């Protein structure tokens, strides 16, 4: 079945860039998403990319998609302490989203 | 900005009781979903709903679960005879053609 994998933890210094990686298995995914979850909160849609695109930039966020390798990444420029959260990638399989395990990003001063 | 709203934010129920989790999706969205997240685990798909019927459901969504859109705005998840392992955060989501937005979740605790 479909599977989405992420590394569990990432720790960065404030002001540096963060890169969160994700791999997926379903080559027929149409859209891929990044969500942010702060402690005790819901899932906040950060950005998404259509599968025929390689890159999408949205302010501090850059999404890169390598469809051949089924690899998705989220780069956060100038990472701030407020960016500390769990980041989930998700692929859209037909109608539903399949989520990764989530990457806990910790930003230290 | 339009948002998906869920009530209650926290529900405590005794094992064996029925619970109804409520959601108000974004008004012009046509696709609705329920997901759950057991503490510390992945967000898991439960069910999708389109055109007043279930379009897809996961193995988790057995006869204990049901969904309903009783009027033009609410979308509910009913869990009959709750079990301890039903304790989780339940998220409602709605989607237009591209973007899927999630509610803040209902934390269900079965005791």
PDB file of C-alpha atoms in Angstrom:
ATOM      1  CA  UNK A   1       0.000   0.000   0.000  1.00  0.00           C
ATOM      2  CA  UNK A   2       0.924   3.659  -0.056  1.00  0.00           C
ATOM      3  CA  UNK A   3       3.544   4.795   2.402  1.00  0.00           C
ATOM      4  CA  UNK A   4       5.007   8.163   3.310  1.00  0.00           C
ATOM      5  CA  UNK A   5       8.204   8.388   5.334  1.00  0.00           C
ATOM      6  CA  UNK A   6       9.905  11.246   7.129  1.00  0.00           C
ATOM      7  CA  UNK A   7      12.810  11.560   9.511  1.00  0.00           C
ATOM      8  CA  UNK A   8      11.580  11.998  13.064  1.00  0.00           C
ATOM      9  CA  UNK A   9      13.613  14.932  14.357  1.00  0.00           C
ATOM     10  CA  UNK A  10      15.404  18.024  13.126  1.00  0.00           C
ATOM     11  CA  UNK A  11      17.154  20.587  15.268  1.00  0.00           C
ATOM     12  CA  UNK A  12      18.320  23.928  13.872  1.00  0.00           C
ATOM     13  CA  UNK A  13      19.647  27.207  15.143  1.00  0.00           C
ATOM     14  CA  UNK A  14      17.443  30.280  14.868  1.00  0.00           C
ATOM     15  CA  UNK A  15      18.166  32.133  11.629  1.00  0.00           C
ATOM     16  CA  UNK A  16      19.432  29.055   9.792  1.00  0.00           C
ATOM     17  CA  UNK A  17      17.512  27.237   7.076  1.00  0.00           C
ATOM     18  CA  UNK A  18      15.638  24.035   7.855  1.00  0.00           C
ATOM     19  CA  UNK A  19      15.123  21.283   5.321  1.00  0.00           C
ATOM     20  CA  UNK A  20      12.546  18.623   6.066  1.00  0.00           C
ATOM     21  CA  UNK A  21      12.506  15.613   3.792  1.00  0.00           C
ATOM     22  CA  UNK A  22       9.806  13.166   2.813  1.00  0.00           C
ATOM     23  CA  UNK A  23       9.632  10.117   0.564  1.00  0.00           C
ATOM     24  CA  UNK A  24       6.483   8.541  -0.780  1.00  0.00           C
ATOM     25  CA  UNK A  25       5.638   5.445  -2.746  1.00  0.00           C
ATOM     26  CA  UNK A  26       2.558   6.264  -4.806  1.00  0.00           C
ATOM     27  CA  UNK A  27       3.682   7.519  -8.204  1.00  0.00           C
ATOM     28  CA  UNK A  28       0.128   8.480  -9.134  1.00  0.00           C
ATOM     29  CA  UNK A  29      -0.126  11.139  -6.408  1.00  0.00           C
ATOM     30  CA  UNK A  30      -1.606  14.314  -7.839  1.00  0.00           C
ATOM     31  CA  UNK A  31      -0.893  16.739  -5.035  1.00  0.00           C
ATOM     32  CA  UNK A  32       1.589  16.725  -2.179  1.00  0.00           C
ATOM     33  CA  UNK A  33       1.098  18.817   0.939  1.00  0.00           C
ATOM     34  CA  UNK A  34       2.930  20.138   3.949  1.00  0.00           C
ATOM     35  CA  UNK A  35       1.089  20.639   7.226  1.00  0.00           C
ATOM     36  CA  UNK A  36       2.292  22.119  10.502  1.00  0.00           C
ATOM     37  CA  UNK A  37       1.048  20.916  13.885  1.00  0.00           C
ATOM     38  CA  UNK A  38       1.841  22.865  17.013  1.00  0.00           C
ATOM     39  CA  UNK A  39       1.473  21.169  20.420  1.00  0.00           C
ATOM     40  CA  UNK A  40      -2.138  20.287  21.150  1.00  0.00           C
ATOM     41  CA  UNK A  41      -3.343  21.993  17.988  1.00  0.00           C
ATOM     42  CA  UNK A  42      -4.787  21.005  14.640  1.00  0.00           C
ATOM     43  CA  UNK A  43      -3.163  20.608  11.255  1.00  0.00           C
ATOM     44  CA  UNK A  44      -2.375  23.877   9.548  1.00  0.00           C
ATOM     45  CA  UNK A  45      -1.967  23.731   5.779  1.00  0.00           C
ATOM     46  CA  UNK A  46       1.329  25.398   4.906  1.00  0.00           C
ATOM     47  CA  UNK A  47       1.633  24.769   1.213  1.00  0.00           C
ATOM     48  CA  UNK A  48       1.080  22.198  -1.497  1.00  0.00           C
ATOM     49  CA  UNK A  49       2.549  21.326  -4.873  1.00  0.00           C
ATOM     50  CA  UNK A  50       0.989  19.791  -7.927  1.00  0.00           C
ATOM     51  CA  UNK A  51       2.789  16.698  -9.137  1.00  0.00           C
ATOM     52  CA  UNK A  52       3.805  18.214 -12.485  1.00  0.00           C
ATOM     53  CA  UNK A  53       5.789  20.958 -10.756  1.00  0.00           C
ATOM     54  CA  UNK A  54       9.387  20.753  -9.539  1.00  0.00           C
ATOM     55  CA  UNK A  55       9.399  23.688  -7.184  1.00  0.00           C
ATOM     56  CA  UNK A  56       7.083  26.080  -5.437  1.00  0.00           C
ATOM     57  CA  UNK A  57       8.086  29.083  -3.370  1.00  0.00           C
ATOM     58  CA  UNK A  58       5.854  30.850  -0.877  1.00  0.00           C
ATOM     59  CA  UNK A  59       7.582  33.520   1.205  1.00  0.00           C
ATOM     60  CA  UNK A  60      10.008  31.669   3.527  1.00  0.00           C
ATOM     61  CA  UNK A  61       8.869  28.257   2.299  1.00  0.00           C
ATOM     62  CA  UNK A  62      10.296  26.412  -0.690  1.00  0.00           C
ATOM     63  CA  UNK A  63       8.959  23.042  -1.753  1.00  0.00           C
ATOM     64  CA  UNK A  64      11.049  20.827  -4.019  1.00  0.00           C
ATOM     65  CA  UNK A  65       9.603  17.771  -5.709  1.00  0.00           C
ATOM     66  CA  UNK A  66      11.674  15.059  -7.359  1.00  0.00           C
ATOM     67  CA  UNK A  67       9.027  12.905  -8.929  1.00  0.00           C
ATOM     68  CA  UNK A  68      11.485  10.368 -10.300  1.00  0.00           C
ATOM     69  CA  UNK A  69      12.840   9.636  -6.815  1.00  0.00           C
ATOM     70  CA  UNK A  70       9.464  10.267  -5.135  1.00  0.00           C
ATOM     71  CA  UNK A  71      11.140  12.756  -2.840  1.00  0.00           C
ATOM     72  CA  UNK A  72       9.601  15.919  -1.441  1.00  0.00           C
ATOM     73  CA  UNK A  73      11.301  18.526   0.700  1.00  0.00           C
ATOM     74  CA  UNK A  74      10.287  21.640   2.578  1.00  0.00           C
ATOM     75  CA  UNK A  75      12.857  24.348   3.130  1.00  0.00           C
ATOM     76  CA  UNK A  76      12.147  27.026   5.711  1.00  0.00           C
ATOM     77  CA  UNK A  77      14.421  30.038   5.323  1.00  0.00           C
ATOM     78  CA  UNK A  78      15.469  32.100   8.343  1.00  0.00           C
ATOM     79  CA  UNK A  79      13.932  29.621  10.781  1.00  0.00           C
ATOM     80  CA  UNK A  80      12.361  31.207  13.856  1.00  0.00           C
ATOM     81  CA  UNK A  81      11.471  29.797  17.276  1.00  0.00           C
ATOM     82  CA  UNK A  82       7.819  30.052  16.244  1.00  0.00           C
ATOM     83  CA  UNK A  83       8.528  27.480  13.542  1.00  0.00           C
ATOM     84  CA  UNK A  84       9.060  24.810  16.204  1.00  0.00           C
ATOM     85  CA  UNK A  85       6.363  22.223  15.557  1.00  0.00           C
ATOM     86  CA  UNK A  86       5.740  18.873  13.910  1.00  0.00           C
ATOM     87  CA  UNK A  87       5.691  19.004  10.123  1.00  0.00           C
ATOM     88  CA  UNK A  88       3.735  16.414   8.162  1.00  0.00           C
ATOM     89  CA  UNK A  89       3.999  15.746   4.488  1.00  0.00           C
ATOM     90  CA  UNK A  90       1.003  14.133   2.837  1.00  0.00           C
ATOM     91  CA  UNK A  91       0.265  12.755  -0.587  1.00  0.00           C
ATOM     92  CA  UNK A  92      -3.132  12.785  -2.170  1.00  0.00           C
ATOM     93  CA  UNK A  93      -4.092   9.310  -3.251  1.00  0.00           C
ATOM     94  CA  UNK A  94      -7.331   9.469  -5.271  1.00  0.00           C
ATOM     95  CA  UNK A  95      -9.519  11.195  -2.736  1.00  0.00           C
ATOM     96  CA  UNK A  96      -7.739  10.857   0.584  1.00  0.00           C
ATOM     97  CA  UNK A  97      -4.508  12.149   2.080  1.00  0.00           C
ATOM     98  CA  UNK A  98      -1.834   9.737   3.270  1.00  0.00           C
ATOM     99  CA  UNK A  99       0.298  11.319   5.966  1.00  0.00           C
ATOM    100  CA  UNK A 100       3.908  10.795   6.863  1.00  0.00           C
ATOM    101  CA  UNK A 101       5.101  10.108  10.376  1.00  0.00           C
ATOM    102  CA  UNK A 102       5.851  13.774  10.994  1.00  0.00           C
ATOM    103  CA  UNK A 103       9.165  15.539  11.637  1.00  0.00           C
ATOM    104  CA  UNK A 104       9.567  17.360  14.912  1.00  0.00           C
ATOM    105  CA  UNK A 105      11.453  20.591  14.234  1.00  0.00           C
ATOM    106  CA  UNK A 106      13.153  22.155  17.204  1.00  0.00           C
ATOM    107  CA  UNK A 107      14.603  25.644  16.819  1.00  0.00           C
ATOM    108  CA  UNK A 108      17.111  26.780  19.395  1.00  0.00           C
ATOM    109  CA  UNK A 109      18.435  30.323  19.932  1.00  0.00           C
TER     110      UNK A 109
ATOM    111  CA  UNK B   1     -10.284  33.341   6.391  1.00  0.00           C
ATOM    112  CA  UNK B   2     -12.787  30.487   6.252  1.00  0.00           C
ATOM    113  CA  UNK B   3     -12.083  27.604   8.594  1.00  0.00           C
ATOM    114  CA  UNK B   4     -13.275  24.170   9.591  1.00  0.00           C
ATOM    115  CA  UNK B   5     -14.733  24.171  13.100  1.00  0.00           C
ATOM    116  CA  UNK B   6     -15.108  21.164  15.356  1.00  0.00           C
ATOM    117  CA  UNK B   7     -17.005  20.650  18.579  1.00  0.00           C
ATOM    118  CA  UNK B   8     -16.423  19.748  21.282  1.00  0.00           C
ATOM    119  CA  UNK B   9     -12.699  20.349  21.648  1.00  0.00           C
ATOM    120  CA  UNK B  10     -12.490  17.627  24.278  1.00  0.00           C
ATOM    121  CA  UNK B  11     -14.878  14.777  25.014  1.00  0.00           C
ATOM    122  CA  UNK B  12     -14.555  12.277  27.831  1.00  0.00           C
ATOM    123  CA  UNK B  13     -16.802   9.247  27.631  1.00  0.00           C
ATOM    124  CA  UNK B  14     -17.194   5.917  29.358  1.00  0.00           C
ATOM    125  CA  UNK B  15     -16.365   2.758  27.520  1.00  0.00           C
ATOM    126  CA  UNK B  16     -19.430   1.401  25.763  1.00  0.00           C
ATOM    127  CA  UNK B  17     -21.088   4.783  25.338  1.00  0.00           C
ATOM    128  CA  UNK B  18     -21.887   6.434  22.030  1.00  0.00           C
ATOM    129  CA  UNK B  19     -20.300   9.734  21.038  1.00  0.00           C
ATOM    130  CA  UNK B  20     -21.015  12.166  18.240  1.00  0.00           C
ATOM    131  CA  UNK B  21     -18.265  14.434  17.031  1.00  0.00           C
ATOM    132  CA  UNK B  22     -19.372  17.482  15.108  1.00  0.00           C
ATOM    133  CA  UNK B  23     -17.808  19.472  12.332  1.00  0.00           C
ATOM    134  CA  UNK B  24     -18.771  22.468  10.259  1.00  0.00           C
ATOM    135  CA  UNK B  25     -16.795  22.303   6.999  1.00  0.00           C
ATOM    136  CA  UNK B  26     -15.944  25.312   4.868  1.00  0.00           C
ATOM    137  CA  UNK B  27     -19.160  26.337   3.186  1.00  0.00           C
ATOM    138  CA  UNK B  28     -18.351  25.961  -0.510  1.00  0.00           C
ATOM    139  CA  UNK B  29     -16.363  22.729  -0.121  1.00  0.00           C
ATOM    140  CA  UNK B  30     -17.787  19.497  -1.448  1.00  0.00           C
ATOM    141  CA  UNK B  31     -15.426  16.860  -0.044  1.00  0.00           C
ATOM    142  CA  UNK B  32     -15.392  16.022   3.643  1.00  0.00           C
ATOM    143  CA  UNK B  33     -13.189  13.752   5.720  1.00  0.00           C
ATOM    144  CA  UNK B  34     -12.534  12.338   9.142  1.00  0.00           C
ATOM    145  CA  UNK B  35      -9.049  11.424  10.297  1.00  0.00           C
ATOM    146  CA  UNK B  36      -7.733  10.366  13.641  1.00  0.00           C
ATOM    147  CA  UNK B  37      -4.406  10.647  15.405  1.00  0.00           C
ATOM    148  CA  UNK B  38      -3.649   8.385  18.331  1.00  0.00           C
ATOM    149  CA  UNK B  39      -1.248  10.111  20.700  1.00  0.00           C
ATOM    150  CA  UNK B  40       2.253  10.154  19.245  1.00  0.00           C
ATOM    151  CA  UNK B  41       1.254   8.335  16.080  1.00  0.00           C
ATOM    152  CA  UNK B  42       0.467   9.086  12.445  1.00  0.00           C
ATOM    153  CA  UNK B  43      -2.600  10.883  11.216  1.00  0.00           C
ATOM    154  CA  UNK B  44      -4.807   8.095   9.848  1.00  0.00           C
ATOM    155  CA  UNK B  45      -7.566   8.350   7.280  1.00  0.00           C
ATOM    156  CA  UNK B  46     -10.982   7.135   8.412  1.00  0.00           C
ATOM    157  CA  UNK B  47     -13.535   8.120   5.800  1.00  0.00           C
ATOM    158  CA  UNK B  48     -14.280  10.478   2.917  1.00  0.00           C
ATOM    159  CA  UNK B  49     -17.707  11.797   2.022  1.00  0.00           C
ATOM    160  CA  UNK B  50     -18.922  13.360  -1.189  1.00  0.00           C
ATOM    161  CA  UNK B  51     -22.347  14.004  -2.658  1.00  0.00           C
ATOM    162  CA  UNK B  52     -24.058  12.782   0.505  1.00  0.00           C
ATOM    163  CA  UNK B  53     -22.418   9.407   0.568  1.00  0.00           C
ATOM    164  CA  UNK B  54     -19.230   7.721   1.676  1.00  0.00           C
ATOM    165  CA  UNK B  55     -16.735   7.682  -1.186  1.00  0.00           C
ATOM    166  CA  UNK B  56     -13.972   5.783   0.574  1.00  0.00           C
ATOM    167  CA  UNK B  57     -13.301   4.316   3.995  1.00  0.00           C
ATOM    168  CA  UNK B  58     -10.360   2.689   5.704  1.00  0.00           C
ATOM    169  CA  UNK B  59     -10.145  -0.606   7.558  1.00  0.00           C
ATOM    170  CA  UNK B  60     -10.454   1.330  10.803  1.00  0.00           C
ATOM    171  CA  UNK B  61     -13.896   2.590   9.802  1.00  0.00           C
ATOM    172  CA  UNK B  62     -15.890  -0.494  10.727  1.00  0.00           C
ATOM    173  CA  UNK B  63     -19.529  -0.883  11.732  1.00  0.00           C
ATOM    174  CA  UNK B  64     -18.838   0.953  14.962  1.00  0.00           C
ATOM    175  CA  UNK B  65     -18.466   4.184  12.993  1.00  0.00           C
ATOM    176  CA  UNK B  66     -20.899   6.177  10.907  1.00  0.00           C
ATOM    177  CA  UNK B  67     -20.963   9.609   9.302  1.00  0.00           C
ATOM    178  CA  UNK B  68     -23.807  11.887   8.455  1.00  0.00           C
ATOM    179  CA  UNK B  69     -24.454  15.263   6.953  1.00  0.00           C
ATOM    180  CA  UNK B  70     -27.805  15.930   8.574  1.00  0.00           C
ATOM    181  CA  UNK B  71     -28.255  19.428   7.177  1.00  0.00           C
ATOM    182  CA  UNK B  72     -26.437  21.748   4.816  1.00  0.00           C
ATOM    183  CA  UNK B  73     -23.693  22.660   7.239  1.00  0.00           C
ATOM    184  CA  UNK B  74     -22.861  19.957   9.785  1.00  0.00           C
ATOM    185  CA  UNK B  75     -20.837  16.812   9.224  1.00  0.00           C
ATOM    186  CA  UNK B  76     -20.825  14.318  12.079  1.00  0.00           C
ATOM    187  CA  UNK B  77     -18.893  11.231  13.091  1.00  0.00           C
ATOM    188  CA  UNK B  78     -20.715   8.816  15.373  1.00  0.00           C
ATOM    189  CA  UNK B  79     -18.841   6.168  17.304  1.00  0.00           C
ATOM    190  CA  UNK B  80     -21.090   3.524  18.820  1.00  0.00           C
ATOM    191  CA  UNK B  81     -20.025   1.561  21.885  1.00  0.00           C
ATOM    192  CA  UNK B  82     -16.668   3.278  22.332  1.00  0.00           C
ATOM    193  CA  UNK B  83     -13.589   1.266  23.266  1.00  0.00           C
ATOM    194  CA  UNK B  84     -10.493   2.359  25.130  1.00  0.00           C
ATOM    195  CA  UNK B  85      -8.499   2.208  21.905  1.00  0.00           C
ATOM    196  CA  UNK B  86     -10.800   4.792  20.324  1.00  0.00           C
ATOM    197  CA  UNK B  87      -9.070   7.425  22.455  1.00  0.00           C
ATOM    198  CA  UNK B  88      -7.448   9.778  19.971  1.00  0.00           C
ATOM    199  CA  UNK B  89      -7.609  13.202  18.398  1.00  0.00           C
ATOM    200  CA  UNK B  90     -10.234  13.217  15.658  1.00  0.00           C
ATOM    201  CA  UNK B  91      -9.825  15.702  12.843  1.00  0.00           C
ATOM    202  CA  UNK B  92     -12.427  16.794  10.364  1.00  0.00           C
ATOM    203  CA  UNK B  93     -11.289  18.179   7.016  1.00  0.00           C
ATOM    204  CA  UNK B  94     -12.906  19.680   3.960  1.00  0.00           C
ATOM    205  CA  UNK B  95     -11.516  20.231   0.518  1.00  0.00           C
ATOM    206  CA  UNK B  96     -12.111  22.166  -2.648  1.00  0.00           C
ATOM    207  CA  UNK B  97     -10.293  20.992  -5.783  1.00  0.00           C
ATOM    208  CA  UNK B  98      -6.825  21.406  -4.344  1.00  0.00           C
ATOM    209  CA  UNK B  99      -6.530  22.544  -0.732  1.00  0.00           C
ATOM    210  CA  UNK B 100      -7.603  20.385   2.204  1.00  0.00           C
ATOM    211  CA  UNK B 101      -8.217  22.275   5.444  1.00  0.00           C
ATOM    212  CA  UNK B 102      -8.420  20.665   8.838  1.00  0.00           C
ATOM    213  CA  UNK B 103     -10.269  21.610  11.983  1.00  0.00           C
ATOM    214  CA  UNK B 104      -8.600  21.987  15.356  1.00  0.00           C
ATOM    215  CA  UNK B 105      -9.654  18.487  16.340  1.00  0.00           C
ATOM    216  CA  UNK B 106     -11.694  16.843  19.069  1.00  0.00           C
ATOM    217  CA  UNK B 107      -9.708  15.002  21.685  1.00  0.00           C
ATOM    218  CA  UNK B 108     -11.707  11.916  22.609  1.00  0.00           C
ATOM    219  CA  UNK B 109     -10.811  10.180  25.853  1.00  0.00           C
ATOM    220  CA  UNK B 110     -12.510   6.867  26.585  1.00  0.00           C
ATOM    221  CA  UNK B 111     -12.302   5.799  30.227  1.00  0.00           C
TER     222      UNK B 111
END
